[in-house]
Amino acid sequence: MRSALLRGRTVGLAVPALALLATAVAPSALAAESPAGSAYGASASVSLLPGVLGDKGITVDTGKIAPSSTEGPESAQVVNVPLKGLVTAKVISSSAKQDGSSGPVDSKASIVDAALPVLAPLAGSTPTARVISSECKSTPDGITASSELAGLDLGKIGKIPVSTKPNQKLGIDGVLQVIVNEQIKHSDGSLTVNALHIKLLGGDVTGALGKGDIVLASATCAKVAGNPTTPPSSTQPSEPGKPGTPPAEGPGQVTVVPVGAPETGDGSLAAVTAR
């Protein structure tokens, strides 16, 4: 009888103890939040068919190259980078900084003197670029993002316009898709901008390279709390009986991204230039 009571007490004590343990563990799990800003120079995760970069097919997963974060390290750089033969670059770098613990955020990534041997079979020659870069900035007024593609020539794949909206796509059906100035809005309100996102679509189409993704120059910024310093509306006041007029645009500047537009920032200003 006594042993049964002891067993009952043990069980009775064990349940509160487990509940206390769960309470103690939960906060640490919830504390794992995304940094205010982050960036990386390049990443590749692809499976290539035989004959693309050699006689045999290869699988490549580089992870994030030259990653940085507002939580540290705030900057990173690597030189003379061959991404397993897919991409080569003289310098790949990134930085992510925040003014104080809750101030404005600035994240950027760049690739200097890049070449894309993986696209040579489709482009007719190896595409090169002097600079491939992206940047996002977050303030209480919102998040803005931009990309720069200097001297990039994709040959037969297609031409990149001098000025273009976010998420412009070109490529070859069933083989390749290239997304220029890709902007992705996440559920937590943060925004990622990828200067160039190369998607290998696989398939059995003639000229197929394989399947997977290559991302060049990626930057991410989270929302910043505070009071906006500019009026919420980007349109100028209208005269009675006349609709409001949009603000004038500077050279090479693109329009404000519509609120709620798919895969784009919420009201963010986005621009991409090629020269």
Short mmCIF file of C-alpha atoms in Angstrom, two decimals:
data_model
loop_
_atom_site.label_atom_id
_atom_site.label_comp_id
_atom_site.label_asym_id
_atom_site.label_seq_id
_atom_site.Cartn_x
_atom_site.Cartn_y
_atom_site.Cartn_z
CA MET A 1 0.00 0.00 0.00
CA ARG A 2 2.81 2.39 0.95
CA SER A 3 4.75 1.63 -2.25
CA ALA A 4 1.63 2.37 -4.29
CA LEU A 5 1.28 5.74 -2.56
CA LEU A 6 4.92 6.52 -3.22
CA ARG A 7 4.48 5.65 -6.86
CA GLY A 8 1.45 7.94 -7.00
CA ARG A 9 3.44 10.79 -5.45
CA THR A 10 6.27 10.25 -7.95
CA VAL A 11 3.88 10.45 -10.86
CA GLY A 12 2.18 13.51 -9.35
CA LEU A 13 5.52 15.29 -9.01
CA ALA A 14 6.73 14.28 -12.47
CA VAL A 15 3.90 16.00 -14.36
CA PRO A 16 4.51 19.49 -12.85
CA ALA A 17 8.25 19.01 -13.37
CA LEU A 18 7.77 18.25 -17.06
CA ALA A 19 5.47 21.25 -17.42
CA LEU A 20 8.08 23.47 -15.75
CA LEU A 21 10.76 22.11 -18.09
CA ALA A 22 8.59 22.83 -21.13
CA THR A 23 8.03 26.38 -19.86
CA ALA A 24 11.77 26.87 -19.45
CA VAL A 25 12.61 25.56 -22.92
CA ALA A 26 9.94 27.41 -24.88
CA PRO A 27 11.37 30.96 -24.55
CA SER A 28 14.75 29.93 -25.96
CA ALA A 29 13.05 28.32 -28.93
CA LEU A 30 10.99 31.45 -29.59
CA ALA A 31 14.06 33.68 -29.26
CA ALA A 32 15.51 32.37 -32.50
CA GLU A 33 14.45 35.24 -34.76
CA SER A 34 15.79 36.26 -38.14
CA PRO A 35 18.41 39.03 -38.16
CA ALA A 36 17.36 42.55 -39.14
CA GLY A 37 19.55 42.32 -42.21
CA SER A 38 21.56 39.68 -44.05
CA ALA A 39 23.28 39.17 -47.39
CA TYR A 40 25.47 36.78 -49.34
CA GLY A 41 27.38 36.96 -52.57
CA ALA A 42 26.32 33.78 -54.32
CA SER A 43 24.90 30.29 -53.93
CA ALA A 44 24.34 27.31 -56.21
CA SER A 45 22.44 24.07 -55.84
CA VAL A 46 22.24 22.29 -59.19
CA SER A 47 22.49 18.93 -60.92
CA LEU A 48 24.00 19.22 -64.40
CA LEU A 49 23.54 16.80 -67.26
CA PRO A 50 26.56 15.10 -68.88
CA GLY A 51 28.28 17.33 -71.43
CA VAL A 52 27.40 20.68 -69.83
CA LEU A 53 30.62 21.24 -67.87
CA GLY A 54 32.40 18.02 -68.75
CA ASP A 55 31.72 14.51 -69.93
CA LYS A 56 30.03 13.47 -66.71
CA GLY A 57 27.04 14.98 -64.98
CA ILE A 58 27.79 16.69 -61.67
CA THR A 59 25.83 17.82 -58.61
CA VAL A 60 26.89 21.03 -56.88
CA ASP A 61 25.71 22.56 -53.61
CA THR A 62 27.90 25.49 -52.55
CA GLY A 63 25.85 26.91 -49.69
CA LYS A 64 25.98 30.68 -49.18
CA ILE A 65 29.26 32.25 -50.25
CA ALA A 66 30.53 35.32 -48.35
CA PRO A 67 27.52 35.53 -45.99
CA SER A 68 27.02 38.45 -43.59
CA SER A 69 24.42 39.46 -41.02
CA THR A 70 23.55 42.31 -38.66
CA GLU A 71 24.16 39.76 -35.91
CA GLY A 72 27.69 39.19 -37.23
CA PRO A 73 29.88 39.01 -39.11
CA GLU A 74 28.72 42.31 -40.61
CA SER A 75 30.84 41.88 -43.72
CA ALA A 76 32.48 39.09 -45.71
CA GLN A 77 34.63 38.80 -48.80
CA VAL A 78 36.25 36.08 -50.86
CA VAL A 79 38.51 36.50 -53.90
CA ASN A 80 39.17 34.53 -57.08
CA VAL A 81 36.09 32.37 -56.62
CA PRO A 82 35.27 29.43 -58.88
CA LEU A 83 31.80 28.12 -57.97
CA LYS A 84 32.63 24.58 -59.06
CA GLY A 85 32.98 25.84 -62.64
CA LEU A 86 29.41 27.21 -62.75
CA VAL A 87 30.41 30.80 -62.04
CA THR A 88 33.76 32.51 -61.60
CA ALA A 89 34.43 35.89 -60.00
CA LYS A 90 37.34 38.09 -59.01
CA VAL A 91 35.67 39.26 -55.80
CA ILE A 92 32.45 38.26 -54.03
CA SER A 93 31.43 40.33 -51.01
CA SER A 94 28.51 41.27 -48.79
CA SER A 95 27.65 43.43 -45.80
CA ALA A 96 24.68 43.87 -43.47
CA LYS A 97 24.58 46.72 -40.96
CA GLN A 98 22.06 48.28 -38.62
CA ASP A 99 22.18 51.70 -36.97
CA GLY A 100 21.91 50.81 -33.29
CA SER A 101 19.76 47.95 -32.03
CA SER A 102 16.58 48.99 -33.85
CA GLY A 103 17.61 51.65 -36.38
CA PRO A 104 17.75 51.61 -40.19
CA VAL A 105 19.17 48.54 -41.92
CA ASP A 106 21.39 48.42 -45.01
CA SER A 107 22.23 45.07 -46.64
CA LYS A 108 24.19 44.66 -49.87
CA ALA A 109 26.02 42.06 -51.93
CA SER A 110 28.21 42.31 -55.00
CA ILE A 111 30.16 40.22 -57.49
CA VAL A 112 33.00 41.81 -59.46
CA ASP A 113 34.32 40.53 -62.80
CA ALA A 114 31.94 37.58 -63.04
CA ALA A 115 31.69 34.90 -65.71
CA LEU A 116 28.94 32.28 -66.15
CA PRO A 117 30.45 29.24 -67.92
CA VAL A 118 27.37 27.17 -67.08
CA LEU A 119 25.31 29.29 -69.50
CA ALA A 120 27.83 29.20 -72.37
CA PRO A 121 26.07 26.37 -74.28
CA LEU A 122 22.87 28.45 -74.47
CA ALA A 123 24.36 31.93 -74.78
CA GLY A 124 26.73 31.06 -77.61
CA SER A 125 29.70 32.24 -75.53
CA THR A 126 30.47 32.63 -71.83
CA PRO A 127 28.39 35.50 -70.36
CA THR A 128 30.42 37.99 -68.33
CA ALA A 129 29.65 41.03 -66.17
CA ARG A 130 31.74 43.78 -64.60
CA VAL A 131 29.43 44.03 -61.59
CA ILE A 132 26.39 42.15 -60.33
CA SER A 133 25.05 43.72 -57.14
CA SER A 134 21.96 44.16 -54.98
CA GLU A 135 21.04 46.32 -52.02
CA CYS A 136 18.08 46.81 -49.69
CA LYS A 137 17.45 49.49 -47.09
CA SER A 138 14.88 49.43 -44.31
CA THR A 139 13.61 52.48 -42.42
CA PRO A 140 10.33 53.32 -40.66
CA ASP A 141 9.14 54.54 -44.10
CA GLY A 142 9.46 51.02 -45.52
CA ILE A 143 11.90 48.82 -47.41
CA THR A 144 13.49 49.81 -50.71
CA ALA A 145 15.56 47.55 -52.93
CA SER A 146 17.61 47.78 -56.12
CA SER A 147 19.95 45.75 -58.31
CA GLU A 148 22.74 46.66 -60.69
CA LEU A 149 23.93 44.57 -63.62
CA ALA A 150 26.87 46.34 -65.23
CA GLY A 151 28.12 45.03 -68.54
CA LEU A 152 26.14 41.80 -68.45
CA ASP A 153 25.55 40.19 -71.84
CA LEU A 154 23.55 36.95 -71.94
CA GLY A 155 24.00 36.50 -75.68
CA LYS A 156 21.36 34.33 -77.34
CA ILE A 157 19.47 33.92 -74.04
CA GLY A 158 18.10 37.45 -74.31
CA LYS A 159 18.77 41.11 -73.66
CA ILE A 160 18.34 42.80 -70.31
CA PRO A 161 16.54 46.16 -70.65
CA VAL A 162 18.36 49.32 -69.58
CA SER A 163 15.69 49.88 -66.94
CA THR A 164 13.19 47.31 -65.76
CA LYS A 165 10.67 46.52 -63.07
CA PRO A 166 11.36 43.85 -60.42
CA ASN A 167 10.99 40.19 -61.28
CA GLN A 168 11.55 40.47 -65.01
CA LYS A 169 12.04 37.05 -66.60
CA LEU A 170 13.77 35.83 -69.72
CA GLY A 171 15.11 32.48 -70.86
CA ILE A 172 14.22 29.37 -72.84
CA ASP A 173 11.02 27.40 -72.21
CA GLY A 174 11.62 24.14 -70.41
CA VAL A 175 15.38 24.76 -70.20
CA LEU A 176 16.23 28.00 -68.40
CA GLN A 177 14.65 30.93 -66.61
CA VAL A 178 16.61 34.03 -65.58
CA ILE A 179 14.93 36.39 -63.11
CA VAL A 180 16.40 39.89 -63.06
CA ASN A 181 16.13 42.06 -59.93
CA GLU A 182 14.09 39.38 -58.18
CA GLN A 183 12.23 40.71 -55.16
CA ILE A 184 10.48 38.41 -52.71
CA LYS A 185 8.31 39.63 -49.86
CA HIS A 186 8.22 37.21 -46.92
CA SER A 187 5.34 36.60 -44.52
CA ASP A 188 7.09 38.50 -41.71
CA GLY A 189 7.31 41.65 -43.87
CA SER A 190 10.99 41.32 -44.73
CA LEU A 191 12.17 41.69 -48.32
CA THR A 192 14.84 39.77 -50.25
CA VAL A 193 16.36 41.11 -53.46
CA ASN A 194 18.41 38.87 -55.74
CA ALA A 195 20.23 40.66 -58.54
CA LEU A 196 20.14 37.52 -60.67
CA HIS A 197 18.35 34.21 -60.08
CA ILE A 198 19.16 31.51 -62.61
CA LYS A 199 16.80 28.53 -62.69
CA LEU A 200 17.76 25.39 -64.58
CA LEU A 201 14.45 23.73 -65.41
CA GLY A 202 15.66 20.23 -66.28
CA GLY A 203 13.44 18.33 -68.65
CA ASP A 204 14.22 16.42 -71.83
CA VAL A 205 14.16 19.44 -74.13
CA THR A 206 17.07 19.78 -76.57
CA GLY A 207 19.78 21.93 -74.99
CA ALA A 208 18.71 21.22 -71.40
CA LEU A 209 21.46 21.91 -68.86
CA GLY A 210 20.04 20.22 -65.78
CA LYS A 211 18.00 21.45 -62.84
CA GLY A 212 18.53 23.64 -59.81
CA ASP A 213 19.12 27.24 -58.77
CA ILE A 214 21.97 29.74 -58.87
CA VAL A 215 21.50 33.01 -56.97
CA LEU A 216 23.89 35.91 -57.47
CA ALA A 217 24.06 38.91 -55.07
CA SER A 218 21.30 38.48 -52.49
CA ALA A 219 20.32 40.95 -49.76
CA THR A 220 17.52 40.79 -47.17
CA CYS A 221 16.07 43.51 -44.92
CA ALA A 222 13.45 43.19 -42.20
CA LYS A 223 10.88 45.79 -41.23
CA VAL A 224 12.07 48.58 -38.92
CA ALA A 225 9.77 49.99 -36.26
CA GLY A 226 9.30 53.74 -35.78
CA ASN A 227 7.39 56.71 -37.12
CA PRO A 228 7.51 57.34 -40.88
CA THR A 229 9.16 60.59 -41.93
CA THR A 230 7.34 60.92 -45.28
CA PRO A 231 3.62 61.06 -46.13
CA PRO A 232 2.03 57.63 -46.71
CA SER A 233 0.91 58.55 -50.23
CA SER A 234 3.40 58.81 -53.11
CA THR A 235 1.02 60.78 -55.35
CA GLN A 236 0.84 64.55 -55.50
CA PRO A 237 -2.36 66.33 -54.35
CA SER A 238 -5.02 66.54 -57.03
CA GLU A 239 -6.97 69.56 -58.14
CA PRO A 240 -10.75 69.50 -57.76
CA GLY A 241 -12.20 67.27 -60.43
CA LYS A 242 -8.80 65.95 -61.53
CA PRO A 243 -7.07 62.73 -60.47
CA GLY A 244 -3.82 62.87 -58.51
CA THR A 245 -0.64 62.93 -60.55
CA PRO A 246 2.26 60.56 -59.91
CA PRO A 247 5.61 62.04 -58.84
CA ALA A 248 8.20 62.69 -61.53
CA GLU A 249 10.75 59.95 -62.10
CA GLY A 250 14.49 60.52 -62.27
CA PRO A 251 16.76 59.09 -64.96
CA GLY A 252 16.62 55.29 -65.00
CA GLN A 253 14.22 55.23 -62.05
CA VAL A 254 11.41 52.71 -62.12
CA THR A 255 7.89 53.12 -60.78
CA VAL A 256 6.84 52.43 -57.21
CA VAL A 257 5.97 48.77 -56.78
CA PRO A 258 2.16 48.43 -56.43
CA VAL A 259 0.97 47.47 -52.97
CA GLY A 260 0.31 43.74 -52.79
CA ALA A 261 1.98 42.96 -56.10
CA PRO A 262 3.04 39.28 -56.28
CA GLU A 263 6.58 38.53 -55.08
CA THR A 264 7.45 42.21 -54.65
CA GLY A 265 7.97 44.58 -51.77
CA ASP A 266 4.98 46.32 -50.26
CA GLY A 267 5.16 49.78 -51.80
CA SER A 268 8.94 49.46 -52.18
CA LEU A 269 10.91 51.48 -54.70
CA ALA A 270 12.81 49.13 -56.96
CA ALA A 271 15.28 49.78 -59.71
CA VAL A 272 17.69 47.88 -61.86
CA THR A 273 20.15 49.33 -64.33
CA ALA A 274 22.31 47.74 -66.97
CA ARG A 275 25.09 49.46 -68.82
#
